């Protein structure tokens, strides 16, 4: 896997995850602002119900070692904002991401990060390879999404079957280019 992170002045900056998360959160109608923490980009986001922060790490090990100190730093830095946020202050998310693949032990430790219920709710993940992976990770804070899946098979045959359930006569002529649409509608209304 190609390394997608840069080192600038000794600080790691993971551009792809942060910018992609920023786009996904904006599309979910969050107010999103780019900030920084320890010379690395960080996203601050909020809507009417919650607020949160998103940081990316260059490796799963870095995420595991540093998530708690990042969370502490964020909470101290934004304490005045939390006091002004009212009820939203009870619904704060800290999101910690990494695009590098984690070992089995690191994956288990990242799960423990999410299970830590102190101070903020947490979303943590490693091995995020693409936008779909990131969207899956962010599902707890994204609006409910429905992705219809068509069954395998011939779409024309499925349409004929459905039409036959309504009207045998309409099914016989529905896909015939010579039959006017008004006639198909009339036949559908007759119910055979």
XYZ file of C-alpha atoms in Angstrom:
192
model
C 0.000 0.000 0.000
C 1.359 3.406 -0.954
C 2.157 5.731 1.921
C -0.325 8.613 1.725
C 1.137 10.650 4.575
C 3.657 13.462 4.528
C 6.148 14.567 7.099
C 6.338 18.353 7.384
C 8.859 19.661 9.876
C 8.785 16.328 11.698
C 4.973 16.369 12.084
C 2.899 13.801 10.260
C 0.050 15.105 8.166
C -2.424 12.643 6.724
C -4.200 14.626 4.044
C -6.508 12.109 2.356
C -8.450 10.961 5.421
C -8.973 14.437 6.804
C -10.113 15.981 3.522
C -12.357 13.020 2.675
C -13.914 13.087 6.149
C -14.451 16.807 5.726
C -16.358 16.230 2.467
C -18.465 13.381 3.926
C -19.410 15.413 6.984
C -20.307 18.493 4.911
C -22.533 16.370 2.691
C -24.233 15.112 5.864
C -25.112 18.765 6.668
C -22.586 19.266 9.430
C -20.981 22.654 9.841
C -17.328 21.689 9.310
C -14.223 23.702 10.082
C -10.623 22.759 9.448
C -8.334 23.357 12.402
C -5.056 21.872 13.583
C -3.674 20.008 16.540
C 0.048 19.443 17.053
C 0.724 20.852 13.571
C -1.575 18.280 11.966
C -4.970 18.960 10.397
C -8.054 18.325 12.486
C -11.725 18.722 11.637
C -14.219 20.326 14.001
C -17.843 19.563 13.114
C -21.292 20.111 14.553
C -24.993 20.099 13.796
C -28.046 20.751 15.972
C -27.548 17.581 18.021
C -23.830 16.876 18.319
C -20.349 18.182 17.879
C -17.042 16.502 17.376
C -13.479 16.368 16.235
C -11.661 14.197 13.738
C -7.918 13.509 13.706
C -5.834 11.221 11.513
C -2.702 9.340 12.485
C 0.101 7.939 10.302
C -0.111 4.468 11.870
C -2.315 2.334 14.062
C 0.382 2.349 16.740
C 0.414 6.159 16.790
C -3.370 6.200 17.097
C -3.270 3.765 20.027
C -0.456 5.626 21.802
C -1.801 9.156 21.300
C -5.614 9.151 21.114
C -6.096 9.889 24.814
C -3.680 12.826 24.899
C -5.286 14.223 21.713
C -8.717 13.929 23.298
C -7.492 15.671 26.463
C -5.882 18.463 24.472
C -9.049 18.978 22.418
C -11.256 19.060 25.519
C -9.040 21.615 27.238
C -8.666 23.768 24.132
C -12.393 23.840 23.332
C -13.775 23.892 26.900
C -15.337 27.367 26.455
C -17.115 26.148 23.313
C -18.525 23.144 25.176
C -19.864 25.374 27.940
C -21.634 27.492 25.319
C -22.981 24.434 23.440
C -25.707 23.595 25.955
C -27.139 20.088 25.633
C -24.841 19.329 22.682
C -21.943 19.212 25.109
C -23.295 15.830 26.242
C -22.988 14.486 22.701
C -19.335 15.038 21.728
C -17.556 12.672 19.353
C -13.815 12.162 19.033
C -12.889 10.432 15.792
C -9.448 8.892 15.407
C -8.497 7.515 11.987
C -5.592 5.798 10.285
C -5.247 4.571 6.712
C -2.491 2.050 7.460
C -3.570 -1.517 8.192
C -3.447 -2.564 11.833
C -2.197 -5.861 13.191
C -4.678 -8.139 14.969
C -3.494 -6.850 18.346
C -3.749 -3.226 17.207
C -7.274 -3.827 15.857
C -8.321 -5.148 19.259
C -6.770 -2.134 21.001
C -8.539 0.234 18.589
C -11.816 -1.492 19.498
C -10.999 -0.746 23.142
C -10.617 2.942 22.231
C -14.216 2.935 20.940
C -15.388 1.148 24.082
C -13.879 3.834 26.328
C -16.968 5.790 27.396
C -15.163 8.438 29.429
C -15.387 12.094 28.390
C -16.469 11.717 24.729
C -17.958 9.122 22.421
C -15.291 7.665 20.202
C -15.009 6.338 16.700
C -11.644 4.795 15.912
C -10.497 2.850 12.880
C -7.408 1.796 10.979
C -6.948 0.345 7.511
C -9.244 2.849 5.824
C -8.412 2.328 2.170
C -11.083 4.365 0.382
C -14.057 6.669 0.686
C -16.493 3.764 1.194
C -14.430 2.467 4.125
C -14.458 5.926 5.678
C -18.216 6.316 5.159
C -18.726 2.938 6.902
C -16.588 4.090 9.834
C -18.550 7.343 10.123
C -21.988 5.656 9.945
C -22.755 6.298 13.653
C -22.842 10.047 12.953
C -24.084 10.077 9.347
C -27.765 10.180 8.422
C -29.439 6.844 7.790
C -28.539 5.742 4.306
C -30.374 3.260 2.180
C -28.677 1.613 -0.760
C -31.156 -0.422 -2.772
C -29.710 -3.549 -4.274
C -31.199 -5.123 -7.353
C -31.485 -8.851 -7.384
C -29.418 -10.831 -9.833
C -31.170 -11.695 -13.050
C -32.894 -10.142 -16.003
C -34.567 -6.799 -15.234
C -37.016 -7.200 -18.125
C -38.184 -10.573 -16.799
C -38.612 -9.116 -13.297
C -40.718 -6.283 -14.747
C -42.885 -8.754 -16.689
C -43.394 -10.830 -13.563
C -44.498 -7.785 -11.548
C -46.812 -6.628 -14.324
C -48.350 -10.125 -14.587
C -49.141 -9.917 -10.874
C -51.186 -6.787 -11.621
C -52.571 -7.490 -15.092
C -51.865 -10.295 -17.570
C -53.131 -8.112 -20.437
C -50.866 -5.188 -19.522
C -47.863 -7.495 -19.105
C -48.394 -8.820 -22.627
C -48.085 -5.364 -24.244
C -46.238 -3.143 -21.736
C -42.825 -3.324 -23.392
C -44.131 -3.329 -26.960
C -43.044 -0.075 -28.637
C -46.199 -0.134 -30.783
C -48.539 -0.011 -27.769
C -49.329 3.517 -26.563
C -48.563 4.221 -22.910
C -52.182 5.241 -22.321
C -53.310 1.756 -23.382
C -50.879 0.111 -20.935
C -52.201 2.358 -18.150
C -55.789 1.471 -19.087
C -54.964 -2.252 -19.021
C -53.209 -1.908 -15.671
C -56.366 -0.316 -14.293
C -58.579 -3.212 -15.489
C -56.864 -5.847 -13.320
C -57.307 -9.208 -14.976
